[in-house]
mmCIF file of C-alpha atoms in Angstrom:
data_model
loop_
_atom_site.group_PDB
_atom_site.id
_atom_site.type_symbol
_atom_site.label_atom_id
_atom_site.label_comp_id
_atom_site.label_asym_id
_atom_site.label_seq_id
_atom_site.Cartn_x
_atom_site.Cartn_y
_atom_site.Cartn_z
ATOM 1 C CA UNK A 1 161.426 -11.610 326.573
ATOM 2 C CA UNK A 2 164.000 -11.160 323.823
ATOM 3 C CA UNK A 3 163.488 -7.950 321.895
ATOM 4 C CA UNK A 4 166.431 -8.112 319.509
ATOM 5 C CA UNK A 5 164.307 -9.318 316.577
ATOM 6 C CA UNK A 6 160.972 -7.894 317.665
ATOM 7 C CA UNK A 7 159.428 -5.651 314.971
ATOM 8 C CA UNK A 8 159.420 -1.964 315.810
ATOM 9 C CA UNK A 9 155.648 -1.643 315.717
ATOM 10 C CA UNK A 10 155.333 -4.523 318.225
ATOM 11 C CA UNK A 11 157.831 -2.805 320.543
ATOM 12 C CA UNK A 12 155.866 0.425 320.345
ATOM 13 C CA UNK A 13 152.589 -1.436 320.908
ATOM 14 C CA UNK A 14 153.866 -3.239 324.015
ATOM 15 C CA UNK A 15 155.367 0.005 325.307
ATOM 16 C CA UNK A 16 151.962 1.710 325.167
ATOM 17 C CA UNK A 17 150.282 -1.303 326.810
ATOM 18 C CA UNK A 18 152.792 -1.195 329.683
ATOM 19 C CA UNK A 19 152.350 2.545 330.062
ATOM 20 C CA UNK A 20 148.593 2.058 330.213
ATOM 21 C CA UNK A 21 149.082 -0.339 333.100
ATOM 22 C CA UNK A 22 151.660 1.736 334.983
ATOM 23 C CA UNK A 23 149.169 2.545 337.756
ATOM 24 C CA UNK A 24 149.445 -1.098 338.891
ATOM 25 C CA UNK A 25 152.206 -2.369 341.157
ATOM 26 C CA UNK A 26 155.209 -3.428 339.103
ATOM 27 C CA UNK A 27 155.002 -7.073 340.243
ATOM 28 C CA UNK A 28 151.309 -7.303 339.440
ATOM 29 C CA UNK A 29 151.833 -5.699 336.033
ATOM 30 C CA UNK A 30 154.699 -8.077 335.182
ATOM 31 C CA UNK A 31 152.544 -11.081 336.127
ATOM 32 C CA UNK A 32 149.717 -9.732 333.957
ATOM 33 C CA UNK A 33 152.005 -9.368 330.943
ATOM 34 C CA UNK A 34 154.137 -12.443 331.480
ATOM 35 C CA UNK A 35 152.235 -14.544 328.969
ATOM 36 C CA UNK A 36 150.779 -11.741 326.885
ATOM 37 C CA UNK A 37 153.985 -10.197 325.571
ATOM 38 C CA UNK A 38 155.487 -13.460 324.174
ATOM 39 C CA UNK A 39 152.118 -14.245 322.585
ATOM 40 C CA UNK A 40 152.023 -10.899 320.796
ATOM 41 C CA UNK A 41 155.617 -11.322 319.598
ATOM 42 C CA UNK A 42 154.921 -14.823 318.281
ATOM 43 C CA UNK A 43 151.774 -13.703 316.478
ATOM 44 C CA UNK A 44 153.722 -10.902 314.758
ATOM 45 C CA UNK A 45 155.993 -13.500 313.177
ATOM 46 C CA UNK A 46 152.993 -15.279 311.651
ATOM 47 C CA UNK A 47 151.348 -12.204 310.081
ATOM 48 C CA UNK A 48 152.533 -9.125 308.195
ATOM 49 C CA UNK A 49 149.511 -7.108 309.298
ATOM 50 C CA UNK A 50 150.276 -4.381 311.863
ATOM 51 C CA UNK A 51 149.655 -5.507 315.424
ATOM 52 C CA UNK A 52 147.331 -2.576 316.055
ATOM 53 C CA UNK A 53 145.089 -3.764 313.229
ATOM 54 C CA UNK A 54 144.940 -7.307 314.588
ATOM 55 C CA UNK A 55 144.553 -6.531 318.284
ATOM 56 C CA UNK A 56 143.079 -3.057 318.244
ATOM 57 C CA UNK A 57 144.537 0.091 319.807
ATOM 58 C CA UNK A 58 147.057 -0.673 322.578
ATOM 59 C CA UNK A 59 145.085 1.394 325.113
ATOM 60 C CA UNK A 60 141.941 -0.671 324.482
ATOM 61 C CA UNK A 61 143.943 -3.909 324.630
ATOM 62 C CA UNK A 62 145.395 -2.927 328.018
ATOM 63 C CA UNK A 63 141.961 -2.047 329.374
ATOM 64 C CA UNK A 64 140.554 -5.417 328.215
ATOM 65 C CA UNK A 65 143.520 -7.211 329.786
ATOM 66 C CA UNK A 66 142.894 -5.396 333.051
ATOM 67 C CA UNK A 67 139.186 -6.278 332.979
ATOM 68 C CA UNK A 68 139.896 -9.957 332.205
ATOM 69 C CA UNK A 69 142.123 -10.119 335.303
ATOM 70 C CA UNK A 70 139.337 -8.666 337.434
ATOM 71 C CA UNK A 71 141.232 -5.447 338.112
ATOM 72 C CA UNK A 72 139.514 -2.064 338.450
ATOM 73 C CA UNK A 73 139.624 0.227 335.400
ATOM 74 C CA UNK A 74 142.329 2.825 335.183
ATOM 75 C CA UNK A 75 141.341 6.087 336.793
ATOM 76 C CA UNK A 76 141.093 8.979 334.342
ATOM 77 C CA UNK A 77 143.986 11.391 334.750
ATOM 78 C CA UNK A 78 146.100 8.907 336.658
ATOM 79 C CA UNK A 79 149.707 9.907 337.123
ATOM 80 C CA UNK A 80 152.008 8.482 334.553
ATOM 81 C CA UNK A 81 149.376 8.337 331.776
ATOM 82 C CA UNK A 82 151.231 8.134 328.477
ATOM 83 C CA UNK A 83 151.233 11.125 326.194
ATOM 84 C CA UNK A 84 150.887 10.334 322.526
ATOM 85 C CA UNK A 85 152.943 12.732 320.418
ATOM 86 C CA UNK A 86 152.223 14.010 316.913
ATOM 87 C CA UNK A 87 154.659 11.559 315.355
ATOM 88 C CA UNK A 88 152.974 8.594 317.018
ATOM 89 C CA UNK A 89 149.543 9.811 315.982
ATOM 90 C CA UNK A 90 150.647 10.232 312.385
ATOM 91 C CA UNK A 91 152.249 6.801 312.437
ATOM 92 C CA UNK A 92 149.076 5.157 313.765
ATOM 93 C CA UNK A 93 146.995 6.984 311.171
ATOM 94 C CA UNK A 94 149.326 5.883 308.395
ATOM 95 C CA UNK A 95 149.241 2.267 309.551
ATOM 96 C CA UNK A 96 145.495 2.321 309.563
ATOM 97 C CA UNK A 97 145.490 3.808 306.091
ATOM 98 C CA UNK A 98 148.021 1.253 304.847
ATOM 99 C CA UNK A 99 146.016 -1.777 306.034
ATOM 100 C CA UNK A 100 142.353 -0.760 306.077
ATOM 101 C CA UNK A 101 140.224 -2.391 303.346
ATOM 102 C CA UNK A 102 138.293 0.870 303.018
ATOM 103 C CA UNK A 103 141.357 2.664 301.672
ATOM 104 C CA UNK A 104 142.476 -0.040 299.266
ATOM 105 C CA UNK A 105 141.647 2.067 296.200
ATOM 106 C CA UNK A 106 143.870 4.838 297.537
ATOM 107 C CA UNK A 107 146.764 2.443 298.026
ATOM 108 C CA UNK A 108 146.504 1.610 294.337
ATOM 109 C CA UNK A 109 147.460 5.240 293.656
ATOM 110 C CA UNK A 110 150.716 4.905 295.627
ATOM 111 C CA UNK A 111 152.907 4.816 292.451
ATOM 112 C CA UNK A 112 151.385 8.117 291.403
ATOM 113 C CA UNK A 113 152.311 9.615 294.756
ATOM 114 C CA UNK A 114 155.860 8.296 294.415
ATOM 115 C CA UNK A 115 156.253 10.208 291.144
ATOM 116 C CA UNK A 116 154.601 13.327 292.535
ATOM 117 C CA UNK A 117 156.741 13.127 295.672
ATOM 118 C CA UNK A 118 159.957 13.367 293.655
ATOM 119 C CA UNK A 119 158.614 16.271 291.588
ATOM 120 C CA UNK A 120 157.518 18.092 294.748
ATOM 121 C CA UNK A 121 161.030 17.832 296.202
ATOM 122 C CA UNK A 122 162.510 19.585 293.154
ATOM 123 C CA UNK A 123 159.697 22.130 293.044
ATOM 124 C CA UNK A 124 160.135 22.875 296.730
ATOM 125 C CA UNK A 125 163.864 23.434 296.304
ATOM 126 C CA UNK A 126 163.199 25.729 293.366
ATOM 127 C CA UNK A 127 160.616 27.620 295.413
ATOM 128 C CA UNK A 128 162.948 27.995 298.394
ATOM 129 C CA UNK A 129 165.699 29.311 296.128
ATOM 130 C CA UNK A 130 163.225 31.802 294.640
ATOM 131 C CA UNK A 131 163.909 30.564 291.135
ATOM 132 C CA UNK A 132 161.542 30.131 288.227
ATOM 133 C CA UNK A 133 161.867 29.140 284.610
ATOM 134 C CA UNK A 134 162.817 32.264 282.723
ATOM 135 C CA UNK A 135 161.227 32.854 279.329
ATOM 136 C CA UNK A 136 163.635 31.793 276.641
ATOM 137 C CA UNK A 137 166.017 30.118 279.109
ATOM 138 C CA UNK A 138 165.625 26.636 277.668
ATOM 139 C CA UNK A 139 168.777 25.391 279.406
ATOM 140 C CA UNK A 140 167.442 26.135 282.871
ATOM 141 C CA UNK A 141 164.060 24.635 282.029
ATOM 142 C CA UNK A 142 165.780 21.456 280.812
ATOM 143 C CA UNK A 143 167.794 21.148 284.041
ATOM 144 C CA UNK A 144 164.642 21.533 286.160
ATOM 145 C CA UNK A 145 162.820 18.895 284.115
ATOM 146 C CA UNK A 146 165.822 16.528 284.317
ATOM 147 C CA UNK A 147 166.108 16.990 288.091
ATOM 148 C CA UNK A 148 162.380 16.325 288.500
ATOM 149 C CA UNK A 149 162.645 13.136 286.421
ATOM 150 C CA UNK A 150 165.619 11.854 288.427
ATOM 151 C CA UNK A 151 163.910 12.677 291.731
ATOM 152 C CA UNK A 152 160.811 10.795 290.584
ATOM 153 C CA UNK A 153 162.913 7.728 289.715
ATOM 154 C CA UNK A 154 164.594 7.786 293.134
ATOM 155 C CA UNK A 155 161.242 8.205 294.866
ATOM 156 C CA UNK A 156 159.783 5.248 292.952
ATOM 157 C CA UNK A 157 162.779 3.114 293.929
ATOM 158 C CA UNK A 158 162.297 4.023 297.594
ATOM 159 C CA UNK A 159 158.592 3.207 297.361
ATOM 160 C CA UNK A 160 159.241 -0.200 295.788
ATOM 161 C CA UNK A 161 161.621 -1.152 298.613
ATOM 162 C CA UNK A 162 158.708 -0.851 301.063
ATOM 163 C CA UNK A 163 160.827 0.286 304.033
ATOM 164 C CA UNK A 164 159.406 0.006 307.511
ATOM 165 C CA UNK A 165 157.020 2.882 308.035
ATOM 166 C CA UNK A 166 158.476 4.502 311.110
ATOM 167 C CA UNK A 167 157.386 7.861 312.416
ATOM 168 C CA UNK A 168 160.082 9.832 310.600
ATOM 169 C CA UNK A 169 159.094 8.479 307.183
ATOM 170 C CA UNK A 170 155.430 9.173 307.854
ATOM 171 C CA UNK A 171 156.191 12.760 308.902
ATOM 172 C CA UNK A 172 158.292 13.327 305.765
ATOM 173 C CA UNK A 173 155.469 12.072 303.537
ATOM 174 C CA UNK A 174 152.942 14.307 305.269
ATOM 175 C CA UNK A 175 155.230 17.337 304.939
ATOM 176 C CA UNK A 176 155.769 16.659 301.226
ATOM 177 C CA UNK A 177 152.029 16.302 300.712
ATOM 178 C CA UNK A 178 151.497 19.706 302.327
ATOM 179 C CA UNK A 179 154.370 21.215 300.334
ATOM 180 C CA UNK A 180 152.696 20.082 297.111
ATOM 181 C CA UNK A 181 150.126 22.879 297.543
ATOM 182 C CA UNK A 182 152.521 25.869 297.283
ATOM 183 C CA UNK A 183 154.614 24.058 294.666
ATOM 184 C CA UNK A 184 151.547 23.496 292.497
ATOM 185 C CA UNK A 185 150.424 27.092 292.988
ATOM 186 C CA UNK A 186 153.866 28.373 291.987
ATOM 187 C CA UNK A 187 153.827 26.222 288.852
ATOM 188 C CA UNK A 188 150.358 27.474 287.873
ATOM 189 C CA UNK A 189 151.369 31.102 288.469
ATOM 190 C CA UNK A 190 154.529 30.691 286.381
ATOM 191 C CA UNK A 191 152.501 29.073 283.598
ATOM 192 C CA UNK A 192 150.005 31.924 283.534
ATOM 193 C CA UNK A 193 152.803 34.490 283.472
ATOM 194 C CA UNK A 194 154.464 32.713 280.555
ATOM 195 C CA UNK A 195 151.194 32.628 278.623
ATOM 196 C CA UNK A 196 150.592 36.329 279.134
ATOM 197 C CA UNK A 197 154.204 37.248 278.363
ATOM 198 C CA UNK A 198 154.158 35.257 275.138
ATOM 199 C CA UNK A 199 150.726 36.406 274.087
ATOM 200 C CA UNK A 200 150.679 38.284 270.820
ATOM 201 C CA UNK A 201 148.573 41.393 271.117
ATOM 202 C CA UNK A 202 146.771 41.814 267.842
ATOM 203 C CA UNK A 203 145.730 45.365 267.254
ATOM 204 C CA UNK A 204 143.188 46.303 264.674
ATOM 205 C CA UNK A 205 144.964 47.830 261.699
ATOM 206 C CA UNK A 206 144.523 51.551 261.398
ATOM 207 C CA UNK A 207 142.628 52.212 258.233
ATOM 208 C CA UNK A 208 143.804 55.225 256.344
ATOM 209 C CA UNK A 209 140.970 57.391 255.074
ATOM 210 C CA UNK A 210 140.471 57.100 251.329
ATOM 211 C CA UNK A 211 141.944 59.933 249.286
ATOM 212 C CA UNK A 212 139.627 62.721 248.229
ATOM 213 C CA UNK A 213 136.108 63.234 249.510
ATOM 214 C CA UNK A 214 134.632 60.468 251.704
ATOM 215 C CA UNK A 215 131.413 59.890 253.624
ATOM 216 C CA UNK A 216 131.481 57.445 256.585
ATOM 217 C CA UNK A 217 134.620 55.856 255.206
ATOM 218 C CA UNK A 218 133.305 55.398 251.674
ATOM 219 C CA UNK A 219 134.769 57.509 248.862
ATOM 220 C CA UNK A 220 132.419 60.027 247.209
ATOM 221 C CA UNK A 221 132.725 59.887 243.418
ATOM 222 C CA UNK A 222 130.013 62.385 242.486
ATOM 223 C CA UNK A 223 127.453 64.797 243.925
ATOM 224 C CA UNK A 224 123.957 65.690 242.704
ATOM 225 C CA UNK A 225 121.969 68.796 243.637
ATOM 226 C CA UNK A 226 118.213 69.323 243.301
ATOM 227 C CA UNK A 227 116.221 72.573 243.534
ATOM 228 C CA UNK A 228 113.027 73.150 245.555
ATOM 229 C CA UNK A 229 110.927 71.650 242.829
ATOM 230 C CA UNK A 230 112.986 68.440 242.776
ATOM 231 C CA UNK A 231 114.705 69.252 239.507
ATOM 232 C CA UNK A 232 118.276 68.090 238.944
ATOM 233 C CA UNK A 233 120.700 71.004 238.730
ATOM 234 C CA UNK A 234 123.795 71.048 236.557
ATOM 235 C CA UNK A 235 127.132 72.794 237.135
ATOM 236 C CA UNK A 236 126.442 73.589 240.800
ATOM 237 C CA UNK A 237 129.613 74.805 242.506
ATOM 238 C CA UNK A 238 130.148 73.744 246.122
ATOM 239 C CA UNK A 239 132.352 75.430 248.702
ATOM 240 C CA UNK A 240 133.503 74.454 252.199
ATOM 241 C CA UNK A 241 133.050 76.414 255.448
ATOM 242 C CA UNK A 242 136.375 78.195 254.977
ATOM 243 C CA UNK A 243 135.416 79.365 251.510
ATOM 244 C CA UNK A 244 137.615 76.914 249.684
ATOM 245 C CA UNK A 245 136.177 74.972 246.751
ATOM 246 C CA UNK A 246 135.023 71.425 247.425
ATOM 247 C CA UNK A 247 136.978 69.894 244.608
ATOM 248 C CA UNK A 248 136.634 66.282 243.627
ATOM 249 C CA UNK A 249 138.765 64.357 241.210
ATOM 250 C CA UNK A 250 141.339 65.878 238.915
ATOM 251 C CA UNK A 251 141.947 66.631 235.301
ATOM 252 C CA UNK A 252 140.713 63.811 233.097
ATOM 253 C CA UNK A 253 140.643 64.095 229.288
ATOM 254 C CA UNK A 254 137.240 62.404 229.280
ATOM 255 C CA UNK A 255 135.781 64.661 232.003
ATOM 256 C CA UNK A 256 133.642 67.540 230.767
ATOM 257 C CA UNK A 257 135.569 70.632 231.834
ATOM 258 C CA UNK A 258 133.727 73.445 233.590
ATOM 259 C CA UNK A 259 135.632 76.731 233.652
ATOM 260 C CA UNK A 260 135.211 80.137 235.277
ATOM 261 C CA UNK A 261 135.125 83.423 233.351
ATOM 262 C CA UNK A 262 138.865 83.691 233.779
ATOM 263 C CA UNK A 263 139.367 80.245 232.252
ATOM 264 C CA UNK A 264 140.182 78.506 235.538
ATOM 265 C CA UNK A 265 139.095 74.875 235.714
ATOM 266 C CA UNK A 266 136.298 74.510 238.317
ATOM 267 C CA UNK A 267 136.736 71.068 239.850
ATOM 268 C CA UNK A 268 134.003 71.896 242.372
ATOM 269 C CA UNK A 269 131.217 71.902 239.771
ATOM 270 C CA UNK A 270 128.743 69.062 240.184
ATOM 271 C CA UNK A 271 127.586 66.689 238.982
ATOM 272 C CA UNK A 272 130.732 65.577 237.207
ATOM 273 C CA UNK A 273 130.026 64.619 233.626
ATOM 274 C CA UNK A 274 132.097 62.570 231.182
ATOM 275 C CA UNK A 275 132.180 62.671 227.402
ATOM 276 C CA UNK A 276 131.229 59.694 225.339
ATOM 277 C CA UNK A 277 134.401 57.885 224.268
ATOM 278 C CA UNK A 278 135.992 59.569 221.279
ATOM 279 C CA UNK A 279 133.620 62.542 221.363
ATOM 280 C CA UNK A 280 133.138 65.850 223.138
ATOM 281 C CA UNK A 281 129.469 65.205 223.878
ATOM 282 C CA UNK A 282 127.671 64.205 227.075
ATOM 283 C CA UNK A 283 125.035 61.777 225.910
ATOM 284 C CA UNK A 284 122.917 61.764 229.085
ATOM 285 C CA UNK A 285 123.225 64.836 231.389
ATOM 286 C CA UNK A 286 121.133 63.075 234.052
ATOM 287 C CA UNK A 287 123.177 59.874 234.066
ATOM 288 C CA UNK A 288 123.701 58.361 237.491
ATOM 289 C CA UNK A 289 121.429 60.808 239.290
ATOM 290 C CA UNK A 290 119.072 59.420 241.931
ATOM 291 C CA UNK A 291 115.341 59.731 241.444
ATOM 292 C CA UNK A 292 113.794 63.095 242.210
ATOM 293 C CA UNK A 293 113.461 63.651 245.954
ATOM 294 C CA UNK A 294 110.241 65.617 245.407
ATOM 295 C CA UNK A 295 109.282 69.189 246.134
ATOM 296 C CA UNK A 296 110.104 71.138 249.311
ATOM 297 C CA UNK A 297 107.103 72.659 251.088
ATOM 298 C CA UNK A 298 109.028 74.858 253.520
ATOM 299 C CA UNK A 299 108.908 78.576 252.666
ATOM 300 C CA UNK A 300 112.052 79.472 250.720
ATOM 301 C CA UNK A 301 114.698 81.738 252.162
ATOM 302 C CA UNK A 302 115.414 85.013 250.417
ATOM 303 C CA UNK A 303 118.944 86.420 250.204
#
């Protein structure tokens, strides 16, 4: 048999078939495969489908060939049984994926993987070099984006060439698919960090207390005092706990002045009253006062 132009997958298939039959005498095995091997090679030239898809796994094919010749089945654990390595297993799995009708919808997403594959290569290099896009470093970010775009173009070109899917290519694709996980995680982490770093912390403005007397943040413009009987009192002077006068407002030409015996202006006399415009008279001494709170029934205190 001439193997110079035999496809690689056919060579690998026939190699496994021969290894499966290696418990037979060499002459008997050669006679068994004398017509089978050329038939498999010829059929490969007439179809682009992988030989394993058309004929089934090589181990099963060898067992069927043995049974058709009336030979006993291969003993389990026989010496010389072929060992299938990880690369071969991945290659077989990929070939099944690439030809199975059940995975046709996934094959339609191959161009998306080609783009992602190129981006993953750049992201993996960036991750291995322990680099990340620095805030404000637009030049570095542009170079990373440009490299990712170029890598995606190269990956698409490789995918469109449809090279023979040997074990090495399959292993590389699997490794890149696994590397996409840490690359994606690194990109998400960097994005979150950038959001938090650029976040503007808005603090509630500190409100300055209003000048003068205030109650719960609202300015107090006047005070009214009532006696036990609920009568409004006039010119009541108020003092704070330290003995200082509780003064409100300032000198106003329209404000009715209240003075002490010494002539000092008492700005702590309440309620504050204002003259009618252009006069020195207070028209309504009870103006602005709330309604009478009523009498107090508690026994009064005596000084």
